[in-house]
Short mmCIF file of C-alpha atoms in Angstrom, two decimals:
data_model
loop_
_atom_site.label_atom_id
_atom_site.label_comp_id
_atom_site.label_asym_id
_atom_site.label_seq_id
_atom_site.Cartn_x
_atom_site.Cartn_y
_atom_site.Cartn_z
CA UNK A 1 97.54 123.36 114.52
CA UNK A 2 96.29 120.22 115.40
CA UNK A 3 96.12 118.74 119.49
CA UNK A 4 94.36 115.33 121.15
CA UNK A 5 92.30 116.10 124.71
CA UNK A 6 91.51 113.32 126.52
CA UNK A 7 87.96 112.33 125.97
CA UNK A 8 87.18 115.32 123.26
CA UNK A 9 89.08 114.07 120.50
CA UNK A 10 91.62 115.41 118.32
CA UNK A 11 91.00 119.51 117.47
CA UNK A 12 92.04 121.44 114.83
CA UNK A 13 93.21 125.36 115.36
CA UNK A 14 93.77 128.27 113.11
CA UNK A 15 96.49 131.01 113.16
CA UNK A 16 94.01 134.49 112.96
CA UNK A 17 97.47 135.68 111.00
CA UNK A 18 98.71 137.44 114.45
CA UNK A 19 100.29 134.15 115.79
CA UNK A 20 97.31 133.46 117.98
CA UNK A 21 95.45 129.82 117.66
CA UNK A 22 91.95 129.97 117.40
CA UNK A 23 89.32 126.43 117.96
CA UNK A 24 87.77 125.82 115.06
CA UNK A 25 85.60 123.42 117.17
CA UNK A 26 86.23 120.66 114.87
CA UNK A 27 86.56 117.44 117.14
CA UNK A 28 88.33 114.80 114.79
CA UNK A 29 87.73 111.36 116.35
CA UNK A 30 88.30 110.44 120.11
CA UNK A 31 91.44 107.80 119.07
CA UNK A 32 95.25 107.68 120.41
CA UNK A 33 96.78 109.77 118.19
CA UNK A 34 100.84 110.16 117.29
CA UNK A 35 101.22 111.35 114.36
CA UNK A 36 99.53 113.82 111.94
CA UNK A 37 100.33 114.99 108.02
CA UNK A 38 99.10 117.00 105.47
CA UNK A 39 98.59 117.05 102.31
CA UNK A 40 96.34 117.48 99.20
CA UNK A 41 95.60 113.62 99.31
CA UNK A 42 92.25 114.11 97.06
CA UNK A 43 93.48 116.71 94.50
CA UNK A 44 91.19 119.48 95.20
CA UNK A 45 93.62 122.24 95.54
CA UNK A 46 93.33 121.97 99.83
CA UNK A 47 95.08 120.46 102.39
CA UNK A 48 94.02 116.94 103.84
CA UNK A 49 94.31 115.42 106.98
CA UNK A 50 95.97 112.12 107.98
CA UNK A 51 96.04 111.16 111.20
CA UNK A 52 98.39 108.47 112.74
CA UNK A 53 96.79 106.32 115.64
CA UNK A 54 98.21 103.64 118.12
CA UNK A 55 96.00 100.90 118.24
CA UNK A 56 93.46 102.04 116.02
CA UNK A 57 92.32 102.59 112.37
CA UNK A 58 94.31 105.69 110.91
CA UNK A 59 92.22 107.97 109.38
CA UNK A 60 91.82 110.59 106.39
CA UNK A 61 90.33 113.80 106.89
CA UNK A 62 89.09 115.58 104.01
CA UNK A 63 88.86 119.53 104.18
CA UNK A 64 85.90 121.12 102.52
CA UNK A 65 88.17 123.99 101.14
CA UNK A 66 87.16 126.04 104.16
CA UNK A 67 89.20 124.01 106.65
CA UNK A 68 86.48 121.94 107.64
CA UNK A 69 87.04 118.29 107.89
CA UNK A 70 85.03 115.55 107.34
CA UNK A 71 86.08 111.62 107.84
CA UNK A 72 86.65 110.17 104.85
CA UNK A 73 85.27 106.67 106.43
CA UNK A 74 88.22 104.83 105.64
CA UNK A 75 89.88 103.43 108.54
CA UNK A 76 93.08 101.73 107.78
CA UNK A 77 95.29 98.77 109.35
CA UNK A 78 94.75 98.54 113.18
CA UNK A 79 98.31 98.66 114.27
CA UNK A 80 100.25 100.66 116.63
CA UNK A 81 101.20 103.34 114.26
CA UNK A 82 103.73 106.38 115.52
CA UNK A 83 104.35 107.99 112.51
CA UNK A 84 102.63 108.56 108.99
CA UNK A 85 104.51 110.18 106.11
CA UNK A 86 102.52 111.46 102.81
CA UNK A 87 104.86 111.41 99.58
CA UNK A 88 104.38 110.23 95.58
CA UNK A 89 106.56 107.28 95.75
CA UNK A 90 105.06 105.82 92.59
CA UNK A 91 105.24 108.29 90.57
CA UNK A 92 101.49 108.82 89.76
CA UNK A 93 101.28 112.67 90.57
CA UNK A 94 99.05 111.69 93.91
CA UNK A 95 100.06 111.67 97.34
CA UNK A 96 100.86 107.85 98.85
CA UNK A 97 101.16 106.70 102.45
CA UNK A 98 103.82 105.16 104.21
CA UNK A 99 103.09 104.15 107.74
CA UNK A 100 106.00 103.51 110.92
CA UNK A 101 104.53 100.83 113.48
CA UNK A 102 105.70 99.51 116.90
CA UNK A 103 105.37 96.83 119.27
CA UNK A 104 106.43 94.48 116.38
CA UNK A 105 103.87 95.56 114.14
CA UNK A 106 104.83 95.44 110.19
CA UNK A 107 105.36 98.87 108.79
CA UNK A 108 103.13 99.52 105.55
CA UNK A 109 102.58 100.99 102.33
CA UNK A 110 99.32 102.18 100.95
CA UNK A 111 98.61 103.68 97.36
CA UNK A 112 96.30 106.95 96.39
CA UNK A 113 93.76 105.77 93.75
CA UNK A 114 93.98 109.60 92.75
CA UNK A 115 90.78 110.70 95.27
CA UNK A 116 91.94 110.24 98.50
CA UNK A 117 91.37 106.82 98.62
CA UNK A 118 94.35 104.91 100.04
CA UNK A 119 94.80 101.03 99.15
CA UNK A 120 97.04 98.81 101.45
CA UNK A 121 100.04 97.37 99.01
CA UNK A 122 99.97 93.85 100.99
CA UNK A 123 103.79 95.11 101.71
CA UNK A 124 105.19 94.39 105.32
CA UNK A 125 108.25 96.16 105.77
CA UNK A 126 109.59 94.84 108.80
CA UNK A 127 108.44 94.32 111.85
CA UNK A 128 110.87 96.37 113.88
CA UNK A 129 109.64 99.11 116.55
CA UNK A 130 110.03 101.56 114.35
CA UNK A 131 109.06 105.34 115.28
CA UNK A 132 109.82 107.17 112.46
CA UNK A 133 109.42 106.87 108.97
CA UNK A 134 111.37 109.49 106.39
CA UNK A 135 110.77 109.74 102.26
CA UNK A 136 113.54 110.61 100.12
CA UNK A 137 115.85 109.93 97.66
CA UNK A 138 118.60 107.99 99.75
CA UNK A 139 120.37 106.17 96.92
CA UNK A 140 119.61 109.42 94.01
CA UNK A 141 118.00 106.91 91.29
CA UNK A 142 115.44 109.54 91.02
CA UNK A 143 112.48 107.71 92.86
CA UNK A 144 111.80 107.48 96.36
CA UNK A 145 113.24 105.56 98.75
CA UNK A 146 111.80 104.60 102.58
CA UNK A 147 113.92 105.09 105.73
CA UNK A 148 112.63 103.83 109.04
CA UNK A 149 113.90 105.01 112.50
CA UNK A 150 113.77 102.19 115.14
CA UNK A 151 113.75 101.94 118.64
CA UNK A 152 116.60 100.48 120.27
CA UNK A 153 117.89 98.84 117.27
CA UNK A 154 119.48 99.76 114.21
CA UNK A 155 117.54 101.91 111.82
CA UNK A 156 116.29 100.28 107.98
CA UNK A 157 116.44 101.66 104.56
CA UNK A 158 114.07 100.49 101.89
CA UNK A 159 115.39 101.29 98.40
CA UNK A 160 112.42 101.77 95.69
CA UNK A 161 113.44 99.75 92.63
#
């Protein structure tokens, strides 16, 4: 489990396997956070952080295999991002990034060079208000396709070619 105090940053909580949340007293950055995925981004065999956040840097937490996290130090695109979505959409076997940004901010796409280490694809999808972003295969070409869900205006489907 995963919450954002004001002022104490964002904090991560365990399940003690009885459906009670413990503090792990891990405080993950003080930033505006929205959204907030998981995934083994650096091949290690552990779940990963990333961590959506409106008007600042997203960021990728790496867990030590003992659900610790440390900041990877990468700090990526500025924008007013509401939702982050990890998925293979190249087909290279490692975990990708697609990021949903509003207040007319372009939505992006960054690759995994394999470690955890995500590269911005210089691709601006839109600059919509978009609050959602969804992986799949829309158009079943066997590769993965992006949906966006916008605010107040109709929603946009990127098809991977």
């Amino acid at each position: 489990m995963f919450s954002n105090r004001i002022n104490q940053g964002n904090r991560v909580y365990t399940n003690n396997g009885a459906g009670v949340y413990i503090d792990t007293g891990q405080s993950l950055g003080a930033n505006n956070s929205q959204s907030v995925v998981l995934g083994d981004v650096d091949h290690d065999g552990d779940l990963d952080m990333v961590v959506g956040n409106y008007g600042q840097g997203n960021r990728v937490y790496l867990n030590n295999g003992a659900g610790v996290f440390t900041d990877s130090g990468q700090s990526l695109s500025t924008n007013f991002t509401e939702s982050i979505a990890l998925v293979d959409y190249d087909g290279d076997g490692d975990l990708d990034m697609l990021e949903a940004n509003s207040t007319g901010q372009p939505n992006r796409v960054y690759t995994n060079n394999g470690a955890g280490v995500y590269i911005d694809t210089g691709q601006s999808l839109g600059t919509k208000d978009s609050f959602f972003v969804v992986p799949g295969d829309v158009d079943s070409d066997g590769d993965i396709d992006i949906v966006f869900g916008n605010n107040l205006q109709g929603n946009t489907i990127y098809l991977n070619q």
